Tab-separated table of C-alpha atoms and ligand atoms in Angstrom:
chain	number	residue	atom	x	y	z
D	1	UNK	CA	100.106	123.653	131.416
D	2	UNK	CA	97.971	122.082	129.159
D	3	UNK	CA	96.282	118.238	129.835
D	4	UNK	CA	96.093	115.585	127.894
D	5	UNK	CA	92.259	116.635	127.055
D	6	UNK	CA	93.359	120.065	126.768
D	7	UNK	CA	95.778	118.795	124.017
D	8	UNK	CA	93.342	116.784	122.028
D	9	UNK	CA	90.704	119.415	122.157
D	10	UNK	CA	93.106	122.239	121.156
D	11	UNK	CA	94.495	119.986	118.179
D	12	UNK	CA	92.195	121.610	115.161
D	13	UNK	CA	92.329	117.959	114.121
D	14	UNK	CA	89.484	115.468	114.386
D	15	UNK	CA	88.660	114.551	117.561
D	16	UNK	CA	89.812	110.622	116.472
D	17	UNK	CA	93.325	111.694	114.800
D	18	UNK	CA	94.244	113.500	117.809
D	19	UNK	CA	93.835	110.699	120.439
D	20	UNK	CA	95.190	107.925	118.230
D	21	UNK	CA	98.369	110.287	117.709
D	22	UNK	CA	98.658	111.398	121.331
D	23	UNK	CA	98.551	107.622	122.168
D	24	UNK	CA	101.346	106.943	119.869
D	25	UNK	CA	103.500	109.658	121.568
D	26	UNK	CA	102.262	108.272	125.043
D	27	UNK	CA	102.284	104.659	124.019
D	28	UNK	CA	99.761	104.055	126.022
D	29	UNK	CA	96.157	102.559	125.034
D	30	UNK	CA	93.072	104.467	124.996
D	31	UNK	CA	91.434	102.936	128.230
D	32	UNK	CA	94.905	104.277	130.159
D	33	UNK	CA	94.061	107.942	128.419
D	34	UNK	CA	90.105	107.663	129.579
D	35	UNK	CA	91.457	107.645	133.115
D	36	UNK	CA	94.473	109.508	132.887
D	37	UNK	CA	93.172	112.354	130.282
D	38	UNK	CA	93.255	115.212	133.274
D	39	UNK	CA	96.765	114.926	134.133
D	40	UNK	CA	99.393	117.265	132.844
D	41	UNK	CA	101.583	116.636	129.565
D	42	UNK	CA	104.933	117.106	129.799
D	43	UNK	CA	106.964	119.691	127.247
D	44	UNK	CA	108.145	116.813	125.254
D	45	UNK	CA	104.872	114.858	125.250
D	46	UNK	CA	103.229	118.344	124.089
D	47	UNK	CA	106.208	119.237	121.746
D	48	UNK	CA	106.109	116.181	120.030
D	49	UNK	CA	102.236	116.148	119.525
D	50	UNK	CA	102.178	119.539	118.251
D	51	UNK	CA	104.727	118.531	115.644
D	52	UNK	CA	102.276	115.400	114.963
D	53	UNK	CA	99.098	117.884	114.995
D	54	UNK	CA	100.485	120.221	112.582
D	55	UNK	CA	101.382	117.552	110.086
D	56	UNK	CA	97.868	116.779	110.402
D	57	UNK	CA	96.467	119.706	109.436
D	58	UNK	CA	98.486	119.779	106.565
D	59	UNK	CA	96.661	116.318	105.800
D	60	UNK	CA	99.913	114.038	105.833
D	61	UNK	CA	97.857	110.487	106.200
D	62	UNK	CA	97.597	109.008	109.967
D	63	UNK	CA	99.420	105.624	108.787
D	64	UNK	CA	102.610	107.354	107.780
D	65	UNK	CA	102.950	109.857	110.655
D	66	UNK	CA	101.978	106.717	113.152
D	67	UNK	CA	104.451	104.861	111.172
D	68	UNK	CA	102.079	101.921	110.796
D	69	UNK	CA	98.708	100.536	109.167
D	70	UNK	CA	96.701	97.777	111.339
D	71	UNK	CA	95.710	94.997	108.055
D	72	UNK	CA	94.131	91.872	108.607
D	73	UNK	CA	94.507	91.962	112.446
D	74	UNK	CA	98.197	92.326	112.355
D	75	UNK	CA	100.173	95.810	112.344
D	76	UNK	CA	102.163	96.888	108.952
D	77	UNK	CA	104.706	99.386	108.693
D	78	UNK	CA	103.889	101.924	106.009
D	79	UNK	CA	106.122	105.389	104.918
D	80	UNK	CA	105.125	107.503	101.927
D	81	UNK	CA	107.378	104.813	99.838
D	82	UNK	CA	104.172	102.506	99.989
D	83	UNK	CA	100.282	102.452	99.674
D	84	UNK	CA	98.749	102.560	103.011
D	85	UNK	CA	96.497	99.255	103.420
D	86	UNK	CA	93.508	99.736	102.511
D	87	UNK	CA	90.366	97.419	104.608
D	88	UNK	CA	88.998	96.806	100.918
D	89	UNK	CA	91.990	94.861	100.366
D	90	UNK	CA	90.989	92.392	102.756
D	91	UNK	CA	88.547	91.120	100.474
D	92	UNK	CA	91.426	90.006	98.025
D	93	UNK	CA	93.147	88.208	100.761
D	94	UNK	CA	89.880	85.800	101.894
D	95	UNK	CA	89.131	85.439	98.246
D	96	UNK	CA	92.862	83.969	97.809
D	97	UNK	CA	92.989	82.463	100.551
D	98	UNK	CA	89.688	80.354	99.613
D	99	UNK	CA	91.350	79.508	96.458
D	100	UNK	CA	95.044	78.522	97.332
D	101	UNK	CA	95.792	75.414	96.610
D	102	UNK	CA	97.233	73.252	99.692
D	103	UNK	CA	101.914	73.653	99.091
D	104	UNK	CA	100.391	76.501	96.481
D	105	UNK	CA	102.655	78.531	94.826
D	106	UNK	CA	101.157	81.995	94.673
D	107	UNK	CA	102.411	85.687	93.618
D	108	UNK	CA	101.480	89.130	94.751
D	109	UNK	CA	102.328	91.630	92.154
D	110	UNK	CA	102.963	95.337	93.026
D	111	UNK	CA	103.255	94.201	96.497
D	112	UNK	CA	103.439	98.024	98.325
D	113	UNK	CA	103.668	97.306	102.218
D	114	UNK	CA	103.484	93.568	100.980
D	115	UNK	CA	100.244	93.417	103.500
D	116	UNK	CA	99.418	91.109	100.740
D	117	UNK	CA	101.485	88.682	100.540
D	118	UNK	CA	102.942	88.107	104.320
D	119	UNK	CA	98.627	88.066	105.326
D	120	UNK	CA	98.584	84.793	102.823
D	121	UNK	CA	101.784	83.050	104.236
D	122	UNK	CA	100.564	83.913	108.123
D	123	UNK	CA	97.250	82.420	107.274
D	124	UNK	CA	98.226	79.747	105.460
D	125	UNK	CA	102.110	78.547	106.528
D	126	UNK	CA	101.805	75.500	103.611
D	127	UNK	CA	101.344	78.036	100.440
D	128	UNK	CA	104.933	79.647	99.295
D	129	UNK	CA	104.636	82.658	98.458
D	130	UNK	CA	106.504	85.632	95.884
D	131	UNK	CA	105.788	88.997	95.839
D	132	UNK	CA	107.046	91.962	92.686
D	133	UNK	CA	107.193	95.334	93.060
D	134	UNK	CA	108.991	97.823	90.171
D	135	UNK	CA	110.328	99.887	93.654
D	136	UNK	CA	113.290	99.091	95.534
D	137	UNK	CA	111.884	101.353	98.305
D	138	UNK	CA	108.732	99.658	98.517
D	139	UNK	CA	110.347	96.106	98.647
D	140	UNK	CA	112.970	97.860	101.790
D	141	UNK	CA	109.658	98.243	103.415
D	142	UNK	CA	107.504	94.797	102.407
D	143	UNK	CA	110.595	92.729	103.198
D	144	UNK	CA	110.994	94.458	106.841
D	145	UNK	CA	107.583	93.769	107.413
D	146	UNK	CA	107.874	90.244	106.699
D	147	UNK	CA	110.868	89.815	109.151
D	148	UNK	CA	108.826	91.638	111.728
D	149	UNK	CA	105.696	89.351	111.444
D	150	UNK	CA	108.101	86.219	110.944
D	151	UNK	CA	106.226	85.454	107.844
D	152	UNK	CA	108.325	83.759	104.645
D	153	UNK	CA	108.156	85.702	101.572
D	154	UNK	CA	110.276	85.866	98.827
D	155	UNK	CA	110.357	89.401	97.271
D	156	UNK	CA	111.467	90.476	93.546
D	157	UNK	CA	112.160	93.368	91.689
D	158	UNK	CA	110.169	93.496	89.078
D	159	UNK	CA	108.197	95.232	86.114
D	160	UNK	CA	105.134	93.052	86.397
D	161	UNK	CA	106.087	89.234	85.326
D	162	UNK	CA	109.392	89.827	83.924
D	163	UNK	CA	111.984	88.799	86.760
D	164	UNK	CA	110.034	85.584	86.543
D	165	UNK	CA	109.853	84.830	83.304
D	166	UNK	CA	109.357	80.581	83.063
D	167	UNK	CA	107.966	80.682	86.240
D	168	UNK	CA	104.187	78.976	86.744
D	169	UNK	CA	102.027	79.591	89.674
D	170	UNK	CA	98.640	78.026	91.282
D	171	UNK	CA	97.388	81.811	92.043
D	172	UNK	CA	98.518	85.044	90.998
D	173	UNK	CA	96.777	88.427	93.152
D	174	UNK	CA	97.198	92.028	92.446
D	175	UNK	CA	96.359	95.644	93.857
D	176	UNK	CA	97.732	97.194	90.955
D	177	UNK	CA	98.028	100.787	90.319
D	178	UNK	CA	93.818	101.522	88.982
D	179	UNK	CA	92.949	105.174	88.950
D	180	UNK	CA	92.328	106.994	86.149
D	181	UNK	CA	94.675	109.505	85.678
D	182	UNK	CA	92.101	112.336	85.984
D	183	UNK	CA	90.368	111.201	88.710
D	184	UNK	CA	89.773	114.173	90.988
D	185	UNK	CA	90.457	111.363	94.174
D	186	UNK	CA	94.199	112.131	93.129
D	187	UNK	CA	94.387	115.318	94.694
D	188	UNK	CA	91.996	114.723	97.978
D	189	UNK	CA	92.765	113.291	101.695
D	190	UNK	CA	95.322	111.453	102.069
D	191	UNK	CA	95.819	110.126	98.097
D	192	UNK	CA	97.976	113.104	97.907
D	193	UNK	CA	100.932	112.331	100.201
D	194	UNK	CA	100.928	108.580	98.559
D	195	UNK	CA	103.165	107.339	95.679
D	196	UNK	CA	101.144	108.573	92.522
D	197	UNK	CA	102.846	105.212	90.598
D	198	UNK	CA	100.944	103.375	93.192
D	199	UNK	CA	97.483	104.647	92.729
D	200	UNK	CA	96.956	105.466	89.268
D	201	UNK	CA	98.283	103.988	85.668
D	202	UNK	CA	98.552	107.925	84.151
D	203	UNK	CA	96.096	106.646	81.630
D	204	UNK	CA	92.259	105.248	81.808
D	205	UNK	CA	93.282	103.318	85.111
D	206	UNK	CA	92.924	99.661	83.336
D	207	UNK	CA	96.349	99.891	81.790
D	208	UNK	CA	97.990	97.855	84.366
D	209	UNK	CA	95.048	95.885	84.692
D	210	UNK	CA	95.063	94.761	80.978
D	211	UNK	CA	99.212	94.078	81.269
D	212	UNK	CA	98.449	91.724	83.813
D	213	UNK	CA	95.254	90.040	82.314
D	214	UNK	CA	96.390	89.240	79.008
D	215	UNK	CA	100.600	88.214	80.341
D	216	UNK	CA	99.093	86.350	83.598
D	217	UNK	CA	97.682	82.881	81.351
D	218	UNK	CA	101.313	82.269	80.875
D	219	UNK	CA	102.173	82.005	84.347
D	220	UNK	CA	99.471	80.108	85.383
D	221	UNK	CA	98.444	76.471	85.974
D	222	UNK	CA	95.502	75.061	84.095
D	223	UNK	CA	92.875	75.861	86.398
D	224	UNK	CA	94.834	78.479	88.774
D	225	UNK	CA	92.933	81.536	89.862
D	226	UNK	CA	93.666	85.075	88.743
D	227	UNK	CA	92.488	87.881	91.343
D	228	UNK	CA	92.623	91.527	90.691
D	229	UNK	CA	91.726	94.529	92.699
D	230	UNK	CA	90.052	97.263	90.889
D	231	UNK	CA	87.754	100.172	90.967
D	232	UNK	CA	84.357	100.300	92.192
D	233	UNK	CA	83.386	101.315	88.583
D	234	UNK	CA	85.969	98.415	86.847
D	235	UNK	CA	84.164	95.327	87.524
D	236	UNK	CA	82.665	94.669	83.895
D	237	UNK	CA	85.808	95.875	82.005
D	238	UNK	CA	87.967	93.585	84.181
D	239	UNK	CA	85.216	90.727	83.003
D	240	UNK	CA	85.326	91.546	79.715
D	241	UNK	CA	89.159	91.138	79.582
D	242	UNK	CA	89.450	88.336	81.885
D	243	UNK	CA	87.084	86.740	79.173
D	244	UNK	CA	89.151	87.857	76.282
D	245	UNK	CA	92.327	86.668	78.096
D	246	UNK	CA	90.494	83.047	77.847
D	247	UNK	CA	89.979	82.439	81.710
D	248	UNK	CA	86.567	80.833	82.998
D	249	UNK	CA	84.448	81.034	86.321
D	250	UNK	CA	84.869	84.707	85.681
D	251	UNK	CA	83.253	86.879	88.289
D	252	UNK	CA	83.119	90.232	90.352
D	253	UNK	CA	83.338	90.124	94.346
D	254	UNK	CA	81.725	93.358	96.136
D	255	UNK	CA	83.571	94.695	99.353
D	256	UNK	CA	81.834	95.427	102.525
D	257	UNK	CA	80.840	98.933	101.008
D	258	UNK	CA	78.722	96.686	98.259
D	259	UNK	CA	81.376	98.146	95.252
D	260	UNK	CA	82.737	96.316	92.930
D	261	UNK	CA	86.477	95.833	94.044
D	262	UNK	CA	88.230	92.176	92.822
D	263	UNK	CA	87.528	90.656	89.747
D	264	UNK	CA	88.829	86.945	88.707
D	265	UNK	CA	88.658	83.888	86.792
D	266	UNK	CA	90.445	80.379	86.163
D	267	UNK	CA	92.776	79.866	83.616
D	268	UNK	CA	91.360	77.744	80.548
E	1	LIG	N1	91.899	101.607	96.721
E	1	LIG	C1	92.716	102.765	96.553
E	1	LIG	C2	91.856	104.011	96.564
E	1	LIG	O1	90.895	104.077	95.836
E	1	LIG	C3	93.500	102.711	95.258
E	1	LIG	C4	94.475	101.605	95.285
E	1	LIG	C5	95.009	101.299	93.929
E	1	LIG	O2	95.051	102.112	93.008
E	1	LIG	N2	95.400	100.096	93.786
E	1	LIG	O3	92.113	104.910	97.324
């Protein structure tokens, strides 16, 4: 009968995946598996890990066979409906939340897990917030997540702007969809078990980006910030349209890997 070591060691996963799946199948932490890791599994407990093992090896992403994707200090649930939060992300929150006005109005669009969106209205209970997504599936999942985390968000379906037509806003952030089509990312890890329509724009990856630049002065206040996520390789296109688009104070942030990832300016 095999141990709990015996069961991570055995996995032909990494070393890493195994114990943070056999923890979720103990529900127990890691310091209770540092003292307990010589005692025997059960059937079930062994059962159940295999299953979780084999998906593994078959590269099905951690976050969706966990069920869940730790952002911003506070735990999301993810399935293959969403984009699994990425720590680069994080950037786009501190940048918003630096810029949100105090009783802001701010939108997310393409909100995924909505990580985005229910991060801003934990951190800052004044702002109200909306978040869009085109998917119904991915708004099942945002909105859940926001009644989990008690956070009050109101969530649209939406091709971009267009269920809010009229509508003006002190800051509008977006994650959109950025990958060039032929990017060879696409078919690697765990990019390949995620919704294609959220990771790339099936053309030069700034489609989306340039929907949202040149329709976003419209729903903006003078002076409200635009923030955009984008490739590590995106930053001066992004500027260049940002420019076009007629915003000012336009600049590039770096993540904590020193790439380019969120571009932004002011409007007028
Ligand atoms: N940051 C993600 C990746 O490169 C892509 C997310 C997106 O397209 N918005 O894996």
């Amino acid at each position: 009968m095999p141990t709990y070591r015996d069961l991570i060691q055995y996995s032909q996963i990494e070393r890493f995946d195994a114990q943070v799946l056999l923890l979720h199948v103990l529900q127990k932490n890691r310091a209770w598996l540092i003292a307990h890791d010589d005692e025997t599994a059960t059937d079930e407990q062994h059962s159940t890990f295999a299953a979780l093992a084999a998906r593994r090896r078959e590269g099905e992403p951690v976050a969706y066979l966990l069920g869940s994707r730790e952002f911003y200090g506070r735990e999301f649930a993810v399935s293959p409906a969403v984009l699994i939060p990425r720590p680069d992300t994080e950037l786009l929150v501190e940048l918003a939340l630096e810029r949100a006005p105090q009783n802001g109005k701010v939108i997310d669009l393409g909100t995924g897990s909505g990580c985005i969106p229910i991060t801003l209205k934990l951190e800052r209970p004044d702002l109200s917030v909306s978040a869009l997504d085109l998917s119904a599936d991915a708004l099942a999942v945002a909105s859940n997540n926001a009644q989990a985390l008690g956070a009050s968000v109101r969530f649209v379906e939406s091709n971009w702007f267009s269920a809010v037509a009229g509508e003006v806003f002190d800051l509008i952030v977006s994650n959109p969809p950025y990958i060039h089509a032929d990017d060879e990312h696409l078919n690697q890890g765990d990019l390949r078990f995620e919704p294609t329509g959220a990771l790339t724009d099936g053309h030069d990856g700034l489609h989306h980006l340039r929907t949202i630049i040149a329709a976003a002065p419209s729903y903006l206040q003078p002076g409200g910030w635009l923030l955009l996520e984008h490739g590590w390789d995106q930053g001066a296109a992004c500027r260049e349209l940002l420019l076009q688009a007629g915003f000012s104070d336009v600049q590039t942030w770096q993540d904590l890997g020193q790439n380019d990832r969120v571009s932004g300016g002011r409007c007028g």
